[in-house]
Coordinates of C-alpha atoms and ligand atoms in Angstrom, one line a residue:
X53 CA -18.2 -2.9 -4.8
X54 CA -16.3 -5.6 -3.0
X55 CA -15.9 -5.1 0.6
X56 CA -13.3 -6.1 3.6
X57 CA -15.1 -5.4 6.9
X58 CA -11.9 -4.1 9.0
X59 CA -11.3 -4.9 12.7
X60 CA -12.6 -1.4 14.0
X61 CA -15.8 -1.6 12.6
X62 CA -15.2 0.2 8.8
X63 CA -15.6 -1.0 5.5
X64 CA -12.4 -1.0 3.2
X65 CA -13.5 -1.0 -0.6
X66 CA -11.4 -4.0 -2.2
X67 CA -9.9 -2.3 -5.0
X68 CA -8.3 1.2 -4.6
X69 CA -6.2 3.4 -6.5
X70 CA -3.0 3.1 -6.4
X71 CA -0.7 6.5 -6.6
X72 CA 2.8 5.7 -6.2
X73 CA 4.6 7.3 -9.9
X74 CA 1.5 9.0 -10.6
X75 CA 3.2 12.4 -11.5
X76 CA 2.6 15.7 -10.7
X77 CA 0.1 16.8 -13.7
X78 CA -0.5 13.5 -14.1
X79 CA -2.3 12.8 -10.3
X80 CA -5.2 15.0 -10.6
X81 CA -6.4 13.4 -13.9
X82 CA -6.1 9.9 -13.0
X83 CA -8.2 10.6 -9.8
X84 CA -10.8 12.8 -11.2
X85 CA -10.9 9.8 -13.4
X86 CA -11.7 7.3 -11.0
X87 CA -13.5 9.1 -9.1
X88 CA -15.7 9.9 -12.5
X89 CA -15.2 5.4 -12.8
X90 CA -16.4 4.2 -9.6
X91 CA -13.2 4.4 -7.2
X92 CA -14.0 5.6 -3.5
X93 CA -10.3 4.1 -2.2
X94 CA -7.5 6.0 -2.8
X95 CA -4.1 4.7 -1.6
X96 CA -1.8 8.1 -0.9
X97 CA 1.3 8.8 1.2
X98 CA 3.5 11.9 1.6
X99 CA 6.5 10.5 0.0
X100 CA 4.2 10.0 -3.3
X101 CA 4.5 13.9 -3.4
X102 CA 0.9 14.7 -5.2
X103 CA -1.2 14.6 -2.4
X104 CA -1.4 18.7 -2.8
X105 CA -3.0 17.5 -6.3
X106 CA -4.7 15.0 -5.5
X107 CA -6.3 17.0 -2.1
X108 CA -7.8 19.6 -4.9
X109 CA -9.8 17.1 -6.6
X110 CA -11.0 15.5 -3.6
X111 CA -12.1 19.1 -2.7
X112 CA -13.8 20.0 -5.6
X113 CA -16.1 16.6 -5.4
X114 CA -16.9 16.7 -1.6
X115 CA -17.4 20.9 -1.5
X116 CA -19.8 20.6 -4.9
X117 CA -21.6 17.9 -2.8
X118 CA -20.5 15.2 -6.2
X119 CA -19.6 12.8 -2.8
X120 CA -19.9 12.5 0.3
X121 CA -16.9 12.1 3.1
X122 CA -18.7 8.8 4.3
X123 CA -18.5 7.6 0.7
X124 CA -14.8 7.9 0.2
X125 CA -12.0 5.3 1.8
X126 CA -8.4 7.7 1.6
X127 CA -5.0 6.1 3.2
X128 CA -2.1 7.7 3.6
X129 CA 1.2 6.9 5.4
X130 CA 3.9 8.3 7.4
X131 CA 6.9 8.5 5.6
X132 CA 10.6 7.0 7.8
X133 CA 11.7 10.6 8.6
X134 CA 8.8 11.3 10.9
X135 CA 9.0 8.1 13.5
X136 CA 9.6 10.3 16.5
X137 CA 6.6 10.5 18.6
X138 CA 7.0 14.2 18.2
X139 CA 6.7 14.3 13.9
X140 CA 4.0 11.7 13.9
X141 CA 1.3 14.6 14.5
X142 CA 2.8 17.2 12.3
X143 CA 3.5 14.7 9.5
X144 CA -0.3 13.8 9.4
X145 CA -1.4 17.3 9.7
X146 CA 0.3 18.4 6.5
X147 CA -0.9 15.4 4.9
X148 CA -4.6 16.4 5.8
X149 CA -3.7 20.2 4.5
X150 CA -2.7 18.4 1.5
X151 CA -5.1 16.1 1.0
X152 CA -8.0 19.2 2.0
X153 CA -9.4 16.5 4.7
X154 CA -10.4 16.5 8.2
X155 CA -9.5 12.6 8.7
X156 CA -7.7 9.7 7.0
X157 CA -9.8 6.3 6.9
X158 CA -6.6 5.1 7.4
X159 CA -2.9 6.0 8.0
X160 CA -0.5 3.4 7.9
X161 CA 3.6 3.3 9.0
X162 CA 5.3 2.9 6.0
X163 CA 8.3 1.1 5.8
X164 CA 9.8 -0.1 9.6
X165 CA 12.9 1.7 8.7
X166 CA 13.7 5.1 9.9
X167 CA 15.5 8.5 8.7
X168 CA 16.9 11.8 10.6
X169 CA 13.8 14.4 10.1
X170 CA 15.5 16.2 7.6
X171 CA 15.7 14.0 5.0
X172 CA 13.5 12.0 2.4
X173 CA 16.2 9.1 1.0
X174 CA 19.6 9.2 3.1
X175 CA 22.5 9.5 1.1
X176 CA 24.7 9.4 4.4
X177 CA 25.2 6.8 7.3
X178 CA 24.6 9.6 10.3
X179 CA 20.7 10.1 7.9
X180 CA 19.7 6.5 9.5
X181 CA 17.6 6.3 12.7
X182 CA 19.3 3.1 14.4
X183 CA 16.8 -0.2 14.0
X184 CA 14.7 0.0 17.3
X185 CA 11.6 -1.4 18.2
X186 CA 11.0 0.9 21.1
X187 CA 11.0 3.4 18.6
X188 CA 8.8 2.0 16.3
X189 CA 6.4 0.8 19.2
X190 CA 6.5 4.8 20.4
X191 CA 5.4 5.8 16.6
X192 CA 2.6 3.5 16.7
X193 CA 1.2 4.8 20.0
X194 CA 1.7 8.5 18.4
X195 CA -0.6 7.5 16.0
X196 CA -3.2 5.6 18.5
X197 CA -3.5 9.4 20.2
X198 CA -4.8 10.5 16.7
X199 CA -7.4 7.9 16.7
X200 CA -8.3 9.3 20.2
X201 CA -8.3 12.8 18.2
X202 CA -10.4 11.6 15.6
X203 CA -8.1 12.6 13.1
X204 CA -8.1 8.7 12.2
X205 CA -10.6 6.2 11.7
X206 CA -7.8 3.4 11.6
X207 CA -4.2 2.8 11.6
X208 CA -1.8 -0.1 10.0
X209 CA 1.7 -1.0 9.0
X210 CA 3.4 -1.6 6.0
X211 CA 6.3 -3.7 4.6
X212 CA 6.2 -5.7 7.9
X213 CA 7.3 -8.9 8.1
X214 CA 4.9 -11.7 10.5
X215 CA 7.1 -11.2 13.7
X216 CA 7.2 -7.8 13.3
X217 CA 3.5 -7.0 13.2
X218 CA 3.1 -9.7 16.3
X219 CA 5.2 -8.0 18.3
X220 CA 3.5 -5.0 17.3
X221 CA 0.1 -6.7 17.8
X222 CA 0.6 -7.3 20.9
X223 CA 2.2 -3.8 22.8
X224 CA -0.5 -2.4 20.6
X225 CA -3.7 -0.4 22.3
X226 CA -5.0 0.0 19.2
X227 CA -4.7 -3.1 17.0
X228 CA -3.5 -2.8 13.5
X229 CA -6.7 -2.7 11.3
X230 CA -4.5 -2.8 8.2
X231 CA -1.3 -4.5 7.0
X232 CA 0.0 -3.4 3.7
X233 CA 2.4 -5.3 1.5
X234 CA 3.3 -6.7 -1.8
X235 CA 1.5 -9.2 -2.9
X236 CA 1.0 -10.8 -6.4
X237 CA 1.1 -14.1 -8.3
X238 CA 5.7 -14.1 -7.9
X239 CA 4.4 -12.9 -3.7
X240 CA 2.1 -15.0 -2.9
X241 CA 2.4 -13.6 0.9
X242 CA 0.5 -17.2 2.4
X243 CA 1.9 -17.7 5.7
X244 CA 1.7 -13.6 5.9
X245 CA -1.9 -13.9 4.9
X246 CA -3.1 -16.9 7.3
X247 CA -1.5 -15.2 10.4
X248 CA -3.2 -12.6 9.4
X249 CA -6.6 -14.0 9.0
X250 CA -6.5 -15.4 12.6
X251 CA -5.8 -11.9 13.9
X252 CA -8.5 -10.5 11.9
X253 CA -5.9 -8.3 10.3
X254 CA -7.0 -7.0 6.8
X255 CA -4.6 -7.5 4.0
X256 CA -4.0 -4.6 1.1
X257 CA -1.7 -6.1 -1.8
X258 CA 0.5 -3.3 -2.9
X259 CA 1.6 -4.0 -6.9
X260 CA -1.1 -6.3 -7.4
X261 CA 0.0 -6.1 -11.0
X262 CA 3.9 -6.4 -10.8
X263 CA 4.4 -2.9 -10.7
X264 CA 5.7 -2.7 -14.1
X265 CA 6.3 1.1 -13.7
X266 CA 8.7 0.8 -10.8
X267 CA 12.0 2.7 -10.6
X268 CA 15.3 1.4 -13.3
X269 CA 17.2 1.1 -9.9
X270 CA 15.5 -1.8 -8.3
X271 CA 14.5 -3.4 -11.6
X272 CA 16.1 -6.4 -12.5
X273 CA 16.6 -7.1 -15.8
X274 CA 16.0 -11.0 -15.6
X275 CA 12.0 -11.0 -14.4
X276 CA 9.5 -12.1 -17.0
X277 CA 7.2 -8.8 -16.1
X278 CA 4.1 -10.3 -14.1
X279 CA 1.7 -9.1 -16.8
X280 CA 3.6 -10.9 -19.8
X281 CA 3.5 -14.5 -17.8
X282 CA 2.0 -17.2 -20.3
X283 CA -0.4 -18.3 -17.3
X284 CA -1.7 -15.3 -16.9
X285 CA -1.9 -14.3 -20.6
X286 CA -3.6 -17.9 -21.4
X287 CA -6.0 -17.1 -19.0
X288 CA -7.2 -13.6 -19.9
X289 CA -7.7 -15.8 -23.3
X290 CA -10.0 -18.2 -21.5
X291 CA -11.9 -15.3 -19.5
X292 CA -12.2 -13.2 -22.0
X293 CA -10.2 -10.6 -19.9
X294 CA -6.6 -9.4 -19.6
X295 CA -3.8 -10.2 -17.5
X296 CA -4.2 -7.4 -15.4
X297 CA -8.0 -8.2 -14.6
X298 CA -6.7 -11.7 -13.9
X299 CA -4.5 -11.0 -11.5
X300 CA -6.6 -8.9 -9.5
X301 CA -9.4 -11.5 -9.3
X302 CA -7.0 -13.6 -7.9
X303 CA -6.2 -11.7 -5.1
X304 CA -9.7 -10.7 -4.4
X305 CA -10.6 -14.1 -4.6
X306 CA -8.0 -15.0 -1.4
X307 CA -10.0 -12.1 0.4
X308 CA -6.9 -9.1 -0.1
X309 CA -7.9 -6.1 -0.8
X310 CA -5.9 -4.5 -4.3
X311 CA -4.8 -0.9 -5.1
X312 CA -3.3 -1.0 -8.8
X313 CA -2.3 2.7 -10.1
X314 CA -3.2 3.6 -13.5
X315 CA -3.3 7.2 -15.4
X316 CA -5.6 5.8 -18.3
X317 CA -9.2 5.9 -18.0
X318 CA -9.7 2.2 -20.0
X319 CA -7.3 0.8 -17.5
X320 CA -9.0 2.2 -14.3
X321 CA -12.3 0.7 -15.8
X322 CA -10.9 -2.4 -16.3
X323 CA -9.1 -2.8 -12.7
X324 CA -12.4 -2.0 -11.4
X325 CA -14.5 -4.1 -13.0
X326 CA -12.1 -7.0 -12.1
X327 CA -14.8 -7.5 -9.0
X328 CA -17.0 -9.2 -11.6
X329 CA -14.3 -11.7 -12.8
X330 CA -14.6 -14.9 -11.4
X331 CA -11.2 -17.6 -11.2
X332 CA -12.1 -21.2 -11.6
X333 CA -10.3 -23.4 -8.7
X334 CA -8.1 -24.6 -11.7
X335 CA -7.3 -21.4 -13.1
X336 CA -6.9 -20.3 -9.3
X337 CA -4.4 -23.5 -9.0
X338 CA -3.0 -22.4 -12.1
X339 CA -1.8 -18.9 -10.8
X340 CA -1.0 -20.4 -7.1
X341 CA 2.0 -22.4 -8.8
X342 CA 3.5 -18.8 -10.1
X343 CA 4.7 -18.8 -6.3
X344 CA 8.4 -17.9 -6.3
X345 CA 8.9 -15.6 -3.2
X346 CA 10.1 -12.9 -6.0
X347 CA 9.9 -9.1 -3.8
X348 CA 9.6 -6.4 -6.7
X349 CA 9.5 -3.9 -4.4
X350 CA 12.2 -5.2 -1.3
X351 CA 13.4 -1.9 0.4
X352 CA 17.1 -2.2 -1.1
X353 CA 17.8 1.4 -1.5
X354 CA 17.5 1.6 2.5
X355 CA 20.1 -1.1 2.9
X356 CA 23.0 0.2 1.4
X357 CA 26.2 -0.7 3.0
X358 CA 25.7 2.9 4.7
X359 CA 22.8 1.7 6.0
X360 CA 22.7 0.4 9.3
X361 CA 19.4 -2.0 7.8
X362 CA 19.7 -5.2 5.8
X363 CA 17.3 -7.4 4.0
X364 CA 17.2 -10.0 6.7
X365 CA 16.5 -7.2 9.3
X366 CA 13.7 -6.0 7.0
X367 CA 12.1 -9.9 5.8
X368 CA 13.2 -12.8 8.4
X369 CA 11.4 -14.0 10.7
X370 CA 13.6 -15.4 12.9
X371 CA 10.5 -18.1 14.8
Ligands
NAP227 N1 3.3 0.5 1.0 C1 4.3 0.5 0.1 O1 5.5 0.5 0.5 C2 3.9 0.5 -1.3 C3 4.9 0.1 -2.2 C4 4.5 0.1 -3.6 C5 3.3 0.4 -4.0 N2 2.3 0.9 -3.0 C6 1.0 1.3 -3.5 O2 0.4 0.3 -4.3 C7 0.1 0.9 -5.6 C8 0.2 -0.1 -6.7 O3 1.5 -0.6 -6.8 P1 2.5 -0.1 -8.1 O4 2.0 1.2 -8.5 O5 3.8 -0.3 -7.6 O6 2.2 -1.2 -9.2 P2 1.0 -1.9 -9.9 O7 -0.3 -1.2 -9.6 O8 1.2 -3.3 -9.7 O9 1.4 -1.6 -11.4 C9 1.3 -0.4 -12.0 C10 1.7 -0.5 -13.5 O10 0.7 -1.3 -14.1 C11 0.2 -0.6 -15.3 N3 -1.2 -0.9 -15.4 C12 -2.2 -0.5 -14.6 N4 -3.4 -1.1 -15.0 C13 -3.1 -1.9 -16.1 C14 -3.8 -2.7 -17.0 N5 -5.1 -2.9 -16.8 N6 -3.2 -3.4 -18.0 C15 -1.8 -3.2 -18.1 N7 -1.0 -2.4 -17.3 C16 -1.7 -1.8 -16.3 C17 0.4 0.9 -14.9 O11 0.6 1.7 -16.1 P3 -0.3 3.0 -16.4 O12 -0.3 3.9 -15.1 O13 0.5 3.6 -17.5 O14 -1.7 2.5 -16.7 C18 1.8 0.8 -14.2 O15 2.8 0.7 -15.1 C19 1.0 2.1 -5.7 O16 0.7 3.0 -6.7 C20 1.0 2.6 -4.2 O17 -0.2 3.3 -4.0 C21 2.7 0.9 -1.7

């Protein structure tokens, strides 16, 4: 397997499995599956709501001695109602119940926008944390006392845009190991990715494949789905491959690390064996023209007009 060597010293496999939509019922088959496959990355979070399901399988593999602990990569992240300083170590702790572990590999902020504790989506304006950096800044050192605990080998962010993380980066004790966002052939993330590189960041892409599962209410009706792009189909015809393996090569090839979800056993074999697919620089050129700055996945539900949030707060970077 493909490897990122993170800035703390671990290993991150290069493709994981993704588990956002992956339904309860559903959860424990697809990982027993890719477990059964080859996967040793799992990308969880509490707001995925299976990790109860998914925690049973990874007990049943590491207590029957199937796999080791050391052999397994398992993320996780704090959902936006548990930013206080005070929920960050509770939050993790039912995570680990959950998930029937003593550690995550990593555990990651999720989104930079934050919610009253008792509630997962706000549906009202007083369910909105104010946007504040402090806060965020206090979350993150919350979660550099868990390193110090050992009940994390890493921590990262997600959904951050470049200032964001820099300013992060640097009030940080613990630098992030990890920064997770979209990223796909319509995200191409560059400027994202070469700060990045300089920092010795490591880059996860979330919906490597265009997330053609995500929810009616941020679909838009006018995208060509990712998977059906003539590029992309013309050159799973020339490889021999499909579009889905296509699009994963291409991010492994720029060194970013992939976690597409599946349920189907032929699909998890496929993603995974997308390590042995090798681009051509024109193909690669090919797919690098799909660039259109199109966010699948932008965080509109937590800028409503009752939201004190926008888009601009969440993407800009303002130098
Ligand atoms: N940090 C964040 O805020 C954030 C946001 C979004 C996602 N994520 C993480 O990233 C993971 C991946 O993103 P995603 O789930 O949104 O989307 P994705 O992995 O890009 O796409 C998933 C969709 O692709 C289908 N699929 C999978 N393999 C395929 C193949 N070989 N051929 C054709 N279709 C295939 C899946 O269907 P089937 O399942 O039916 O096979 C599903 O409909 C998530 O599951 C989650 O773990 C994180």
């Amino acid at each position: 397997m493909q490897t990122l060597s993170l800035s703390n010293g671990n290993v991150l496999p290069a493709i994981g499995l993704g588990t956002w939509k992956t339904k309860r019922g559903e959860a424990a088959v697809a990982v027993e599956a890719a477990l059964e496959t080859g996967y040793r990355h799992f990308d969880c979070a509490t707001i995925y709501k299976n990790e109860a399901e998914i925690g049973e399988v990874f007990h049943r593999w590491l207590s029957s001695g199937r796999i080791r602990r050391e052999e397994l990569f398992i993320t996780s992240k704090l959902w936006n109602n548990a930013h206080l300083a005070k929920h960050v170590r509770p939050a993790l702790e039912r995570t680990l119940r959950e998930l029937q572990l003593d550690f995550l590999d990593l555990y990651l902020i999720h989104w930079p926008v934050s919610f009253s504790a008792d509630c997962d989506h706000p549906k009202r304006a007083e369910q909105y944390l104010p946007p504040d950096d402090n806060r965020l800044m206090a979350t993150w050192h919350a979660m550099e006392k868990l390193v110090h605990r050992g009940l994390l080998r890493g921590i990262g962010v997600s959904n951050c845009k470049r200032s964001r993380l820099q300013q992060l980066f640097t009030a940080a004790d613990i630098k992030p190991a990890v920064l997770q966002v979209e990223c796909h052939p319509y995200l191409q993330q560059r400027q994202l990715l070469d700060w990045c590189r300089k920092k010795n960041v490591a880059v996860t892409a979330f919906a490597p494949l265009g997330s053609g599962d995500r929810p009616e209410n941020i679909r838009n009706a006018d995208v060509l789905e990712l998977l059906d792009h003539p590029v992309l189909q013309k050159i799973a015809k020339e490889t021999g491959r499909t579009p889905a393996a296509v699009a994963l090569a291409w991010n492994l090839a720029r060194g970013v690390a992939v976690i597409p979800k599946s349920i189907h056993p032929a699909r998890l074999q496929e993603n995974l064996q997308a390590v042995s697919l090798s681009l051509s620089p024109s193909q690669r050129e090919r797919i690098d023209q799909l660039n259109c700055g199109l966010r699948l996945i932008d965080g509109s539900p937590f800028c409503s007009k009752k939201s004190p949030y926008s888009l601009d707060w969440l993407w800009t970077d303002t130098a």
